[in-house]
XYZ file of C-alpha atoms in Angstrom:
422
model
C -65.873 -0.615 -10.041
C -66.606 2.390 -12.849
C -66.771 1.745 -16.403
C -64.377 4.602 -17.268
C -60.914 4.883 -16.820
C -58.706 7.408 -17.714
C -57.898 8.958 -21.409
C -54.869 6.604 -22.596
C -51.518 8.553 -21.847
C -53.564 10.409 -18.825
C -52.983 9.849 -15.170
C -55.621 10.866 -11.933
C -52.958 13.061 -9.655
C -54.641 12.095 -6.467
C -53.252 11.200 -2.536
C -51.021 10.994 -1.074
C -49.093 11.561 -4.570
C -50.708 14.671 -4.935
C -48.805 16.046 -1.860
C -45.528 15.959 -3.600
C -47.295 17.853 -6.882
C -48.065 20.335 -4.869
C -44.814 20.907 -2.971
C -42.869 20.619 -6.364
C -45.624 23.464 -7.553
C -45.177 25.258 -4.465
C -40.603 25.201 -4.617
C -40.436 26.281 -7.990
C -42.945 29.402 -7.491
C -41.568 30.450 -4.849
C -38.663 32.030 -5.900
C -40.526 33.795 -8.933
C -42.529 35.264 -6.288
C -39.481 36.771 -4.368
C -38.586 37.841 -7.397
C -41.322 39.928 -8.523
C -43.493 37.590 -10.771
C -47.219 37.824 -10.919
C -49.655 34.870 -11.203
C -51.532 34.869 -14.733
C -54.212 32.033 -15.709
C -55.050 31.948 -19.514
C -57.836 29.593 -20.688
C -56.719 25.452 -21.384
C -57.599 26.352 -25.130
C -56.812 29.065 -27.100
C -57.217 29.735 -31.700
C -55.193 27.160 -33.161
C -53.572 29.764 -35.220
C -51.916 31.291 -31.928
C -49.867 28.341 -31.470
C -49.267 27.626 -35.676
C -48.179 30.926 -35.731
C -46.140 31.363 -32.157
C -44.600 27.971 -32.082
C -44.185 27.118 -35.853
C -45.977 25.592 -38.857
C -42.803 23.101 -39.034
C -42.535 21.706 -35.165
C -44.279 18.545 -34.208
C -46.229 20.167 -31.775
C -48.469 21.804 -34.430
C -47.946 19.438 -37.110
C -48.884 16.606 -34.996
C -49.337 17.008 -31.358
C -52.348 19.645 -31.034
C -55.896 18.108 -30.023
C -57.559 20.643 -31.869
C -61.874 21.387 -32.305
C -63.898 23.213 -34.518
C -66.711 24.897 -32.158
C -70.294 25.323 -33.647
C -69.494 28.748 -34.549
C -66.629 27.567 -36.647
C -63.882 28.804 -34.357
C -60.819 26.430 -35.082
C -59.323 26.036 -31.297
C -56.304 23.740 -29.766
C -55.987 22.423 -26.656
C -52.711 24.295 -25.075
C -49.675 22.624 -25.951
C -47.439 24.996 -24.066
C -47.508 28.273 -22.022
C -45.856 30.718 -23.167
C -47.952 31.839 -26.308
C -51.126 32.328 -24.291
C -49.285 34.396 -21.546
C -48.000 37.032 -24.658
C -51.225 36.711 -26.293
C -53.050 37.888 -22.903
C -50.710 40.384 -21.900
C -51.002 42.173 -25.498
C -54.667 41.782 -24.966
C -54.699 43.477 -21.093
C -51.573 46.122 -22.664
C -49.419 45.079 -19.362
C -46.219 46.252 -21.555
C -48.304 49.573 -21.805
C -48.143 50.141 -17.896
C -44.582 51.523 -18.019
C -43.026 48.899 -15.899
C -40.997 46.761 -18.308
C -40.158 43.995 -18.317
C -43.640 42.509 -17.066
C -42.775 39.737 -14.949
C -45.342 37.015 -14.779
C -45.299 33.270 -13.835
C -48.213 30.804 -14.422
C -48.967 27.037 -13.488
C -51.497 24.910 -15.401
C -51.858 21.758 -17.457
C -51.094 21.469 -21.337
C -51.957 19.012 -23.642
C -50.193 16.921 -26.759
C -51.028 14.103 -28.412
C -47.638 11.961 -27.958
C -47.011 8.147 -27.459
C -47.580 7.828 -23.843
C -44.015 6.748 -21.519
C -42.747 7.031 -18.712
C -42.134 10.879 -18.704
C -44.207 12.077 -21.705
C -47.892 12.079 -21.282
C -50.321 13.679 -23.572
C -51.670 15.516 -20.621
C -48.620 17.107 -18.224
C -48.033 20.136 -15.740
C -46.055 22.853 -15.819
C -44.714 25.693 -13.741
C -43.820 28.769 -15.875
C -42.112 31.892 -15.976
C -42.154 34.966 -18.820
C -40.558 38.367 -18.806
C -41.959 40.280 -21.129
C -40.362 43.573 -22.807
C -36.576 43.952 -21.996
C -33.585 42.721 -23.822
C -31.182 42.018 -21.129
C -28.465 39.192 -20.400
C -29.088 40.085 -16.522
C -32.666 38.536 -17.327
C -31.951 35.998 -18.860
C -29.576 34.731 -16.269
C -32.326 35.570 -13.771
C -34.426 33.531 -15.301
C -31.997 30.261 -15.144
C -30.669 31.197 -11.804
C -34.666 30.993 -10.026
C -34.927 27.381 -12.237
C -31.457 26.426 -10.672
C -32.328 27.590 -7.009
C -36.062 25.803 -7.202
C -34.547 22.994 -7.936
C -32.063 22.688 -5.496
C -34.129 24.082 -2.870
C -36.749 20.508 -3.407
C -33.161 18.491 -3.047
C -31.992 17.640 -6.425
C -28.921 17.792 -7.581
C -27.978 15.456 -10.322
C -29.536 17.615 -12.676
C -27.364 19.876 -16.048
C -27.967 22.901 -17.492
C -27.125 23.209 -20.937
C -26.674 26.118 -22.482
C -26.667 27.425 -26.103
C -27.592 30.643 -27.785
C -29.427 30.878 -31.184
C -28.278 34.247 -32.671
C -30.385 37.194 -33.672
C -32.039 38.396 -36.905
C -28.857 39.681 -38.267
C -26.512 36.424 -37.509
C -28.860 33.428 -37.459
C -29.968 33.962 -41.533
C -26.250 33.230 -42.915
C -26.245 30.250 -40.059
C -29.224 29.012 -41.076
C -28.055 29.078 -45.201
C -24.380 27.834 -44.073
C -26.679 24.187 -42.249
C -29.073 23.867 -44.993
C -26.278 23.435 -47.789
C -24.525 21.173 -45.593
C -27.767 19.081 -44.358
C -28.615 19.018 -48.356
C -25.956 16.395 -48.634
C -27.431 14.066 -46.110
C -29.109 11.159 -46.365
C -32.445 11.970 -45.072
C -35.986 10.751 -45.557
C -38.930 13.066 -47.230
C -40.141 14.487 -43.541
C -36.655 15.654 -42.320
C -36.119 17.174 -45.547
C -38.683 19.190 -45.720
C -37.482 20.304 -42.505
C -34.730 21.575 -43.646
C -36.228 23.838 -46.050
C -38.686 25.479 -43.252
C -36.593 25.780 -40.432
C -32.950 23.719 -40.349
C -32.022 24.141 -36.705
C -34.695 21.810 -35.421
C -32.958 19.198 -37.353
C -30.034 19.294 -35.261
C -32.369 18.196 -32.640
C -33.347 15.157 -33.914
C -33.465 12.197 -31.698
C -32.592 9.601 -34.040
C -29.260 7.881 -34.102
C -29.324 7.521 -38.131
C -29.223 11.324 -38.159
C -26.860 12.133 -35.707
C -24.208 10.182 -36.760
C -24.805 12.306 -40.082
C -24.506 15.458 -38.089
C -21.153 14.907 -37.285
C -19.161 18.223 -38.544
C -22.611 20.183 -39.180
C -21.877 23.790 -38.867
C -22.348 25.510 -35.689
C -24.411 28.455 -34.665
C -21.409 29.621 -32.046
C -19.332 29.808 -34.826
C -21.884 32.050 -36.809
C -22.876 34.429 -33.783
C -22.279 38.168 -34.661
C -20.231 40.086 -32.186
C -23.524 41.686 -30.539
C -24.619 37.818 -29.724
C -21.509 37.090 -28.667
C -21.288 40.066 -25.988
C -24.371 39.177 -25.155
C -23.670 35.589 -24.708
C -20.981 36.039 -22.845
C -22.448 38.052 -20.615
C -25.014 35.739 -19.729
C -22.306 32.960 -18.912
C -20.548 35.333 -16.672
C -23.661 35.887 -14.772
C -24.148 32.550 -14.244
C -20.811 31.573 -13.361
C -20.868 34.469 -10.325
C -24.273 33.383 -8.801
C -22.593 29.618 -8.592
C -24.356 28.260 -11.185
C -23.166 25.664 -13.184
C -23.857 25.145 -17.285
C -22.316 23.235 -20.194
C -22.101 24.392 -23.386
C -24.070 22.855 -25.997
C -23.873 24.048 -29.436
C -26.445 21.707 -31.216
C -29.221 22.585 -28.322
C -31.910 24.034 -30.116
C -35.058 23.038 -28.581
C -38.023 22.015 -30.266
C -39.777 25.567 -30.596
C -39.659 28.031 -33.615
C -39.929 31.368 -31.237
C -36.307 30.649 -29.754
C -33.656 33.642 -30.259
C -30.329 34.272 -28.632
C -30.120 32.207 -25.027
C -31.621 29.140 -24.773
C -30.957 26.691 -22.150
C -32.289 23.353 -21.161
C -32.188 21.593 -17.310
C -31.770 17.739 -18.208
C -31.491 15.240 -15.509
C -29.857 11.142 -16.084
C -31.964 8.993 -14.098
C -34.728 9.769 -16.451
C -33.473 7.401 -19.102
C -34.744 9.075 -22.874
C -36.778 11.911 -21.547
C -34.309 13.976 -19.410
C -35.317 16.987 -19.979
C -37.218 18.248 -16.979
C -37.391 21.795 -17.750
C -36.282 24.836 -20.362
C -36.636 28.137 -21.975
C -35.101 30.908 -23.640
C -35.143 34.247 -25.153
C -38.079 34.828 -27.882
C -37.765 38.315 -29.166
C -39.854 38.111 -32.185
C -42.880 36.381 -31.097
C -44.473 39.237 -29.744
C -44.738 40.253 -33.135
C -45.341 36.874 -35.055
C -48.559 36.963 -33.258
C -49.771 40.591 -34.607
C -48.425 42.154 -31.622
C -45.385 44.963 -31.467
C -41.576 44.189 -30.831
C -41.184 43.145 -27.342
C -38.145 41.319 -26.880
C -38.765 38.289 -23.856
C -37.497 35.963 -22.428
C -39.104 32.874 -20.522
C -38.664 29.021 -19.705
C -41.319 26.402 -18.160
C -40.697 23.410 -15.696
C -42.016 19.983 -15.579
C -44.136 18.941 -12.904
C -44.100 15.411 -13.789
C -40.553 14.980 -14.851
C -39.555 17.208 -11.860
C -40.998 14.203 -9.151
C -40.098 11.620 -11.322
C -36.391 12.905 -11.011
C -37.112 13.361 -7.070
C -37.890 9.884 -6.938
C -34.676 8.733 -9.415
C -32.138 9.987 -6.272
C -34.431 9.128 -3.687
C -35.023 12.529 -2.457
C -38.522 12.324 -0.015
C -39.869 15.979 0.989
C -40.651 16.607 4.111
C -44.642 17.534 3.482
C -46.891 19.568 5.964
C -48.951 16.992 7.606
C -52.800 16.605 6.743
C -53.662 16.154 10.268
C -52.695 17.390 13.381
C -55.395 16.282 16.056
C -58.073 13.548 15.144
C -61.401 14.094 17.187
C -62.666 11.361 18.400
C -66.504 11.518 20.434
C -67.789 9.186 22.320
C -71.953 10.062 22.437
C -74.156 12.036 21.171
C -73.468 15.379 22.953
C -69.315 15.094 23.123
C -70.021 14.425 19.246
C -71.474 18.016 19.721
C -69.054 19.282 21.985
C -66.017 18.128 20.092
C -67.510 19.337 16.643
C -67.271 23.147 17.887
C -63.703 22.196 19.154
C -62.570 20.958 15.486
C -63.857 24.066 14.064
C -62.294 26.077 16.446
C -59.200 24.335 15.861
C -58.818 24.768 12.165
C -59.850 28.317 12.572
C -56.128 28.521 14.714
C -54.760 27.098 11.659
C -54.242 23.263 13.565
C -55.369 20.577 10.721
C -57.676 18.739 12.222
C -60.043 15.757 11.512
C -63.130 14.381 13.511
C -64.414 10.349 13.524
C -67.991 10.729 11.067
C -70.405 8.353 10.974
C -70.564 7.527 14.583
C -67.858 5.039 14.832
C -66.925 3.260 18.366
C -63.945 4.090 20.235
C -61.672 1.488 18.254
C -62.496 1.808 14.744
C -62.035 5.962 15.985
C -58.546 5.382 17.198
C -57.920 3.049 13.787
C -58.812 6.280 12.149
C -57.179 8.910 14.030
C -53.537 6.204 13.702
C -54.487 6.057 10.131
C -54.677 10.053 9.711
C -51.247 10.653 10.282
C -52.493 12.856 13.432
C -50.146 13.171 16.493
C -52.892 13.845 18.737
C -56.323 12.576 19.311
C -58.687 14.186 21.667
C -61.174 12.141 23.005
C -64.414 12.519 25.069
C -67.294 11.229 26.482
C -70.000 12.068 28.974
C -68.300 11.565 32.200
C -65.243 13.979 30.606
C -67.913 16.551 29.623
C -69.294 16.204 32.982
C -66.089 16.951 34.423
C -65.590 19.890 31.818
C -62.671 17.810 30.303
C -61.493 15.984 27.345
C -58.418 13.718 26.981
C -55.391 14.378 25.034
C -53.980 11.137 23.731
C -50.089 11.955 22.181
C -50.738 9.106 19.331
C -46.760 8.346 19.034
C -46.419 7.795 23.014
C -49.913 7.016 24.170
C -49.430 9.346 26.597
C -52.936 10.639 27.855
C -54.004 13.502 30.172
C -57.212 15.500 30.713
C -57.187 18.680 29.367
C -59.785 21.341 30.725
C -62.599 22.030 27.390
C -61.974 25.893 27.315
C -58.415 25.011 27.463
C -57.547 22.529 24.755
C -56.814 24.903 22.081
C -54.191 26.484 23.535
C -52.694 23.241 24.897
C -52.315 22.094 21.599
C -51.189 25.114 19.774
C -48.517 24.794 22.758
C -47.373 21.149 22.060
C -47.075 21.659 18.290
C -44.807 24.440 19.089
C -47.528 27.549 18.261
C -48.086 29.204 21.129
């Protein structure tokens, strides 16, 4: 057994688990494609000032979440605690708003990295699936956005999940919001941290976990009540968007999030056999932080789905995918030259797109058939010199045991034709 085992709050994502990470990836892309998305890939670290900047001095993700490095040259550089920062920061680098086609629609799947107290649901390394549109200040987008979470979602099989749904203001509403909550969270009793808090950015103590504050939160002035009549247009408009495509939302005026970048819609998908971490997946519209980061007003909108919290939920109502099977056929020679013969018919195989395995290391017929039951295969094609002699190799249907000789230049299309590929 090795030495090593994995960073504390880490996990290996490895099969037959990994299947299920990979459909989940593969459902909640999908619709982003049909949608018009591109794949980007930024790098796993990025100047620590991106994210300081672009998420916010005051949230716990910079303050104390970020693995962060000094290189030899001095650069200061964090590990990536979330997406959507480095997708602006390399689209303003590559001038994709420059291209004419706004909004630039681009979706993106990696791993990020925080330094959290590892539980079930939270681990200081996680995966995401992510979506941004970049450059257009639209409600339609928005509730684009929300309605390809909803439909990958219920396209995997969920369905005890919420949206919630809030909006945040603009530039010209959220300032007398923000003054209204800070002269009313002034009058709390609240320790030296949350306090300070409230002086840097008030809204994020509305989302404070702890019980001892939110009982104290209890008549706190609301942003809906605060929204100027552009937000509230807009608002509304996103709502009615929603509520046409079938999609349904609560309303939740303390949901702030825990990023500084949020403006106008944002919008959380929580789900309540996850016990304290519901939240599987969120977003929202970010029109400044194009420009927080040195770049020029591009008002965007994006959210980002959890991977991990996404199969956790799967497994919380029992929901099992139905996966594309690793094998198909499971090769299994009997000598020297079938092991030849049988090799070129593997390859062939996989080249017609059948998954197909073959019995290494010169195994006898039993431990083979062990191994080909083991695979998962449905078929297992098995020869030996008096079939090669005959120009023939047996077809063994694994589930019946129903065998029959099937002619060598032949077998391909026979079983194309019993999987239904012909």
């Amino acid at each position: 057994m090795s030495t090593f085992t994995a960073p504390k709050g880490t996990y290996d994502l490895i099969p037959p688990d990994s299947s299920v990470f990979l459909a989940v990836r593969e459902a909640i892309s999908a619709p982003l494609k049909r949608a018009g998305y591109g794949y980007i890939e930024t790098p796993g670290f990025e100047s620590v000032e991106l994210f300081s900047r672009g998420v916010g001095e005051s949230t716990d993700i910079v303050t104390k979440e970020m693995y962060t490095l000094t290189t030899k040259g001095g650069d200061e550089l964090a590990l990536r605690p979330e997406g959507t920062a480095s997708v602006l920061r390399a689209a303003l680098e590559a001038n994709l708003h420059k291209l004419g086609n706004l909004p630039v629609k681009l979706w993106y799947s990696g791993s990020y990295y925080r330094y959290e107290r590892p539980q079930k649901g939270r681990y200081r390394h996680f995966s995401q699936v992510g979506a941004e549109a970049l450059g257009a200040e639209d409600p339609a987008l928005d509730a684009e956005l929300i309605i390809l979470a909803n439909d990958a979602y219920r396209s995997l099989g969920l369905r005890n999940f919420r949206l919630l749904l809030n909006s945040l203001g603009d530039k010209e509403c959220r300032p007398v919001y923000r003054a209204a909550l800070q002269e009313f969270l002034r009058g709390l009793d609240l320790d030296e941290d949350t306090r300070r808090r409230v002086e840097i950015n008030p809204l994020r103590v509305l989302d404070d976990k702890r019980e001892s504050v939110q009982k104290q939160l209890t008549g706190a002035p609301m942003m809906r009540d605060h929204l100027c009549e552009a937000c509230k247009a807009y608002h509304e408009q996103v709502r009615e968007l929603l509520t046409a495509a079938g999609v349904a939302f609560e309303d939740d005026p303390k949901l702030v999030r825990g990023l500084d970048y949020y403006t106008r819609t944002t919008f959380e998908f929580v789900h309540d056999g996850l016990g304290s971490q519901s939240a599987v997946g969120g977003g929202g519209r970010y029109d400044g932080l194009s420009e927080m980061i040195g770049g020029p007003a591009l008002p965007s909108v994006g959210w980002a789905l959890g991977v991990d919290r996404t199969v956790l939920a799967l497994k919380a109502e029992g929901v099992e995918l139905e996966l594309p099977a690793h094998t198909e056929v499971f090769a299994v020679p009997l000598g020297e030259e079938a092991r030849r013969a049988l090799f070129s018919l593997v390859t062939e195989l996989r080249r017609q797109g059948v998954a197909t395995d073959f019995a290494y290391g010169g195994k006898g017929l039993k431990n083979a058939m062990k191994s080909a039951n083991r695979s998962g295969a449905r078929f297992a094609v098995v020869a030996g010199e008096r079939d090669l002699a005959e120009g023939a190799v047996q077809l063994k249907d694994l589930a019946s045991g129903e065998q029959t000789a099937v002619p060598l230049d032949g077998l391909v299309a026979a079983v194309r034709e019993r999987l239904g590929r012909s």
